[in-house]
Short mmCIF file of C-alpha atoms in Angstrom, two decimals:
data_model
loop_
_atom_site.label_atom_id
_atom_site.label_comp_id
_atom_site.label_asym_id
_atom_site.label_seq_id
_atom_site.Cartn_x
_atom_site.Cartn_y
_atom_site.Cartn_z
CA UNK A 1 137.82 65.49 87.06
CA UNK A 2 137.27 69.12 86.05
CA UNK A 3 133.65 68.42 85.21
CA UNK A 4 133.11 66.75 88.58
CA UNK A 5 134.63 69.76 90.35
CA UNK A 6 132.39 72.07 88.34
CA UNK A 7 129.35 70.00 89.30
CA UNK A 8 130.41 70.02 92.97
CA UNK A 9 130.79 73.78 92.92
CA UNK A 10 127.42 74.20 91.26
CA UNK A 11 125.75 72.10 93.97
CA UNK A 12 127.57 74.02 96.68
CA UNK A 13 126.29 77.30 95.28
CA UNK A 14 122.77 75.85 94.96
CA UNK A 15 122.77 74.80 98.64
CA UNK A 16 123.96 78.27 99.65
CA UNK A 17 121.21 79.87 97.54
CA UNK A 18 118.51 77.67 99.08
CA UNK A 19 119.74 78.44 102.61
CA UNK A 20 119.73 82.17 101.86
CA UNK A 21 116.23 81.95 100.41
CA UNK A 22 114.99 80.05 103.45
CA UNK A 23 116.61 82.58 105.75
CA UNK A 24 114.96 85.48 103.90
CA UNK A 25 111.56 83.79 103.93
CA UNK A 26 111.82 83.09 107.67
CA UNK A 27 112.70 86.75 108.30
CA UNK A 28 109.79 88.02 106.17
CA UNK A 29 107.26 85.65 107.75
CA UNK A 30 108.43 86.58 111.26
CA UNK A 31 108.04 90.30 110.46
CA UNK A 32 104.55 89.67 109.07
CA UNK A 33 103.60 87.74 112.21
CA UNK A 34 104.83 90.64 114.34
CA UNK A 35 102.63 93.06 112.35
CA UNK A 36 99.57 90.82 112.78
CA UNK A 37 100.20 90.70 116.53
CA UNK A 38 100.59 94.47 116.77
CA UNK A 39 97.77 95.52 114.44
CA UNK A 40 94.41 93.76 114.39
CA UNK A 41 93.38 95.63 111.24
CA UNK A 42 96.36 94.58 109.17
CA UNK A 43 94.59 92.09 106.93
CA UNK A 44 94.63 94.23 103.77
CA UNK A 45 98.21 95.27 104.41
CA UNK A 46 99.34 91.66 104.80
CA UNK A 47 97.38 90.64 101.71
CA UNK A 48 99.17 93.31 99.65
CA UNK A 49 102.53 92.24 100.98
CA UNK A 50 101.84 88.57 100.21
CA UNK A 51 100.92 89.54 96.65
CA UNK A 52 104.14 91.59 96.34
CA UNK A 53 106.19 88.73 97.77
CA UNK A 54 104.72 86.33 95.24
CA UNK A 55 105.58 88.73 92.43
CA UNK A 56 109.14 89.11 93.74
CA UNK A 57 109.59 85.33 93.89
CA UNK A 58 108.71 85.21 90.19
CA UNK A 59 111.55 87.63 89.27
CA UNK A 60 114.06 85.91 87.06
CA UNK A 61 116.72 88.60 87.35
CA UNK A 62 118.95 87.83 90.36
CA UNK A 63 119.54 91.49 91.24
CA UNK A 64 115.82 92.31 91.14
CA UNK A 65 115.07 89.21 93.19
CA UNK A 66 117.56 90.17 95.90
CA UNK A 67 116.50 93.83 95.82
CA UNK A 68 112.82 92.83 96.07
CA UNK A 69 113.32 90.63 99.11
CA UNK A 70 115.36 93.32 100.88
CA UNK A 71 112.79 95.96 99.97
CA UNK A 72 109.91 93.94 101.39
CA UNK A 73 111.86 93.27 104.60
CA UNK A 74 112.66 96.97 104.98
CA UNK A 75 109.00 97.95 104.35
CA UNK A 76 107.79 95.49 106.98
CA UNK A 77 110.37 96.73 109.52
CA UNK A 78 109.23 100.34 108.93
CA UNK A 79 105.62 99.33 109.42
CA UNK A 80 106.52 97.72 112.76
CA UNK A 81 108.33 100.89 113.85
CA UNK A 82 105.27 103.00 112.93
CA UNK A 83 102.99 100.65 114.87
CA UNK A 84 105.30 100.83 117.88
CA UNK A 85 105.30 104.64 117.73
CA UNK A 86 101.49 104.66 117.54
CA UNK A 87 101.34 102.28 120.48
CA UNK A 88 103.65 104.48 122.56
CA UNK A 89 101.64 107.59 121.62
CA UNK A 90 98.39 105.94 122.70
CA UNK A 91 99.89 104.90 126.03
CA UNK A 92 101.09 108.45 126.70
CA UNK A 93 97.61 109.79 125.93
CA UNK A 94 96.13 107.37 128.43
CA UNK A 95 98.57 108.55 131.11
CA UNK B 1 145.23 56.14 96.31
CA UNK B 2 144.04 57.25 99.73
CA UNK B 3 140.25 57.27 100.20
CA UNK B 4 138.91 60.80 100.67
CA UNK B 5 136.84 61.31 103.81
CA UNK B 6 134.83 64.22 105.16
CA UNK B 7 137.03 66.26 107.47
CA UNK B 8 134.22 66.71 109.95
CA UNK B 9 132.20 63.46 110.13
CA UNK B 10 134.69 61.08 108.51
CA UNK B 11 132.29 59.55 105.96
CA UNK B 12 133.60 58.49 102.55
CA UNK B 13 131.85 57.65 99.30
CA UNK B 14 132.23 53.94 100.10
CA UNK B 15 130.36 54.21 103.40
CA UNK B 16 127.03 55.43 102.07
CA UNK B 17 124.05 54.20 100.05
CA UNK B 18 123.44 56.25 96.88
CA UNK B 19 127.13 57.14 96.57
CA UNK B 20 126.29 59.23 93.49
CA UNK B 21 124.73 61.76 95.86
CA UNK B 22 127.80 61.93 98.11
CA UNK B 23 129.94 64.99 97.50
CA UNK B 24 133.04 66.34 99.15
CA UNK B 25 133.53 70.08 98.87
CA UNK B 26 136.88 71.72 98.19
CA UNK B 27 137.26 72.35 101.89
CA UNK B 28 136.78 68.62 102.47
CA UNK B 29 133.24 68.64 103.89
CA UNK B 30 130.44 66.28 102.82
CA UNK B 31 126.93 67.41 101.81
CA UNK B 32 125.54 67.13 105.33
CA UNK B 33 128.39 68.97 107.01
CA UNK B 34 128.11 71.68 104.34
CA UNK B 35 124.41 72.05 105.15
CA UNK B 36 125.20 72.23 108.85
CA UNK B 37 127.80 74.88 108.22
CA UNK B 38 125.30 77.14 106.50
CA UNK B 39 122.26 76.30 108.55
CA UNK B 40 123.70 75.53 111.97
CA UNK B 41 121.56 72.37 112.19
CA UNK B 42 122.82 70.12 114.96
CA UNK B 43 120.63 67.12 115.67
CA UNK B 44 123.07 64.71 117.30
CA UNK B 45 122.33 62.00 114.69
CA UNK B 46 124.96 59.55 113.47
CA UNK B 47 126.63 60.97 110.28
CA UNK B 48 125.65 57.94 108.20
CA UNK B 49 122.02 58.15 109.34
CA UNK B 50 121.99 61.85 108.48
CA UNK B 51 123.26 61.11 104.98
CA UNK B 52 120.59 58.43 104.48
CA UNK B 53 117.82 60.77 105.70
CA UNK B 54 119.02 63.75 103.73
CA UNK B 55 120.63 62.62 100.53
CA UNK B 56 119.91 58.96 99.95
CA UNK B 57 116.25 59.67 99.32
CA UNK B 58 115.78 60.99 95.80
CA UNK B 59 117.61 63.83 94.16
CA UNK B 60 118.61 67.07 95.89
CA UNK B 61 115.99 69.81 95.70
CA UNK B 62 116.75 72.91 93.65
CA UNK B 63 116.15 76.57 94.50
CA UNK B 64 113.56 76.89 91.73
CA UNK B 65 111.57 73.98 93.19
CA UNK B 66 111.63 75.71 96.55
CA UNK B 67 110.46 79.01 95.06
CA UNK B 68 107.69 77.22 93.17
CA UNK B 69 106.42 75.53 96.35
CA UNK B 70 106.57 78.71 98.46
CA UNK B 71 104.77 80.65 95.70
CA UNK B 72 102.02 78.02 95.57
CA UNK B 73 101.50 78.39 99.34
CA UNK B 74 101.41 82.20 99.08
CA UNK B 75 98.79 81.97 96.31
CA UNK B 76 96.57 79.76 98.47
CA UNK B 77 96.95 82.14 101.43
CA UNK B 78 95.98 85.10 99.23
CA UNK B 79 92.94 83.16 97.99
CA UNK B 80 91.93 82.30 101.57
CA UNK B 81 92.11 86.00 102.50
CA UNK B 82 90.00 86.92 99.47
CA UNK B 83 87.42 84.27 100.36
CA UNK B 84 87.21 85.33 103.96
CA UNK B 85 87.72 89.11 103.87
CA UNK B 86 84.07 89.80 103.18
CA UNK B 87 83.01 87.82 106.20
CA UNK B 88 82.47 89.28 109.63
CA UNK B 89 85.21 87.51 111.50
CA UNK B 90 88.42 89.15 110.33
CA UNK B 91 90.14 88.04 113.51
CA UNK B 92 89.74 84.43 112.39
CA UNK B 93 91.52 85.18 109.08
CA UNK B 94 94.38 86.88 110.90
CA UNK B 95 94.63 83.89 113.21
CA UNK B 96 94.81 81.52 110.21
CA UNK B 97 97.56 83.70 108.73
CA UNK B 98 99.48 83.85 111.98
CA UNK B 99 99.34 80.06 112.38
CA UNK B 100 100.29 79.47 108.75
CA UNK B 101 103.29 81.82 109.02
CA UNK B 102 104.37 80.03 112.16
CA UNK B 103 104.08 76.60 110.44
CA UNK B 104 105.95 77.89 107.40
CA UNK B 105 108.73 79.32 109.55
CA UNK B 106 109.10 75.98 111.31
CA UNK B 107 109.11 74.09 108.00
CA UNK B 108 111.74 76.40 106.53
CA UNK B 109 113.92 75.94 109.61
CA UNK B 110 113.99 72.16 109.22
CA UNK B 111 116.66 70.25 107.40
CA UNK B 112 116.84 70.20 103.60
CA UNK B 113 114.51 67.39 102.48
CA UNK B 114 112.28 67.46 105.59
CA UNK B 115 111.73 71.15 105.04
CA UNK B 116 110.46 70.57 101.51
CA UNK B 117 108.21 67.70 102.60
CA UNK B 118 106.71 69.93 105.31
CA UNK B 119 106.02 72.67 102.76
CA UNK B 120 104.03 70.16 100.70
CA UNK B 121 102.04 69.13 103.81
CA UNK B 122 101.27 72.82 104.57
CA UNK B 123 100.17 73.31 100.97
CA UNK B 124 97.76 70.39 101.23
CA UNK B 125 96.37 71.63 104.56
CA UNK B 126 95.81 75.15 103.23
CA UNK B 127 94.16 73.78 100.09
CA UNK B 128 91.63 71.91 102.20
CA UNK B 129 91.06 75.03 104.31
CA UNK B 130 90.40 77.04 101.16
CA UNK B 131 87.93 74.44 99.87
CA UNK B 132 86.02 74.56 103.15
CA UNK B 133 85.87 78.38 102.99
CA UNK B 134 84.62 78.25 99.41
CA UNK B 135 81.90 75.76 100.33
CA UNK B 136 80.82 77.83 103.32
CA UNK B 137 80.65 80.97 101.19
CA UNK B 138 78.43 79.21 98.64
CA UNK B 139 75.98 78.23 101.38
#
């Protein structure tokens, strides 16, 4: 009985982990798509970020893994903010 | 002894094929209802049909399998960029990336097993795209 409960709990945690991973990946991919749409010269940037993401996915340490995913999300968000600022600046210049 | 049923959909271990894959959590929810709780997937399917589609086909997929598959796809995308970045049409590469990200996002939003199957399809598609790019570069 105890063993079955342990197994159930393990599976429950595994499902949670997979859902979290999928959520993170969706967020990262959406941010990357936004960057591509905002910046037509973002190929090298995206390539670097894909390489970093692949390295992060290979982390075996849970803390590093979580930190890496959050770091990459934060970096992508900052990039989007910079691109938006640039865009606003260019529009003002035109006016 | 009273038969334990899922508090949400009412299924019990005796109602399903592959009963070894049927689990009730401590809060009394079955696998499918647990997935719904964390993913907010509502498809209107009959609970038994959902169990058959999700859990009666093979073993549940683990996080490491997921990571492995996503990493494979990322590697292929990186290779495609490397193959194409020396070409003139960088817009085309960005378009491929944008479409691939969109497909991946859709695949990751699907239900458990379907999501994994879709990732494998995307991997195969990108592999063929990479092969075409390599052949074109050789010419």
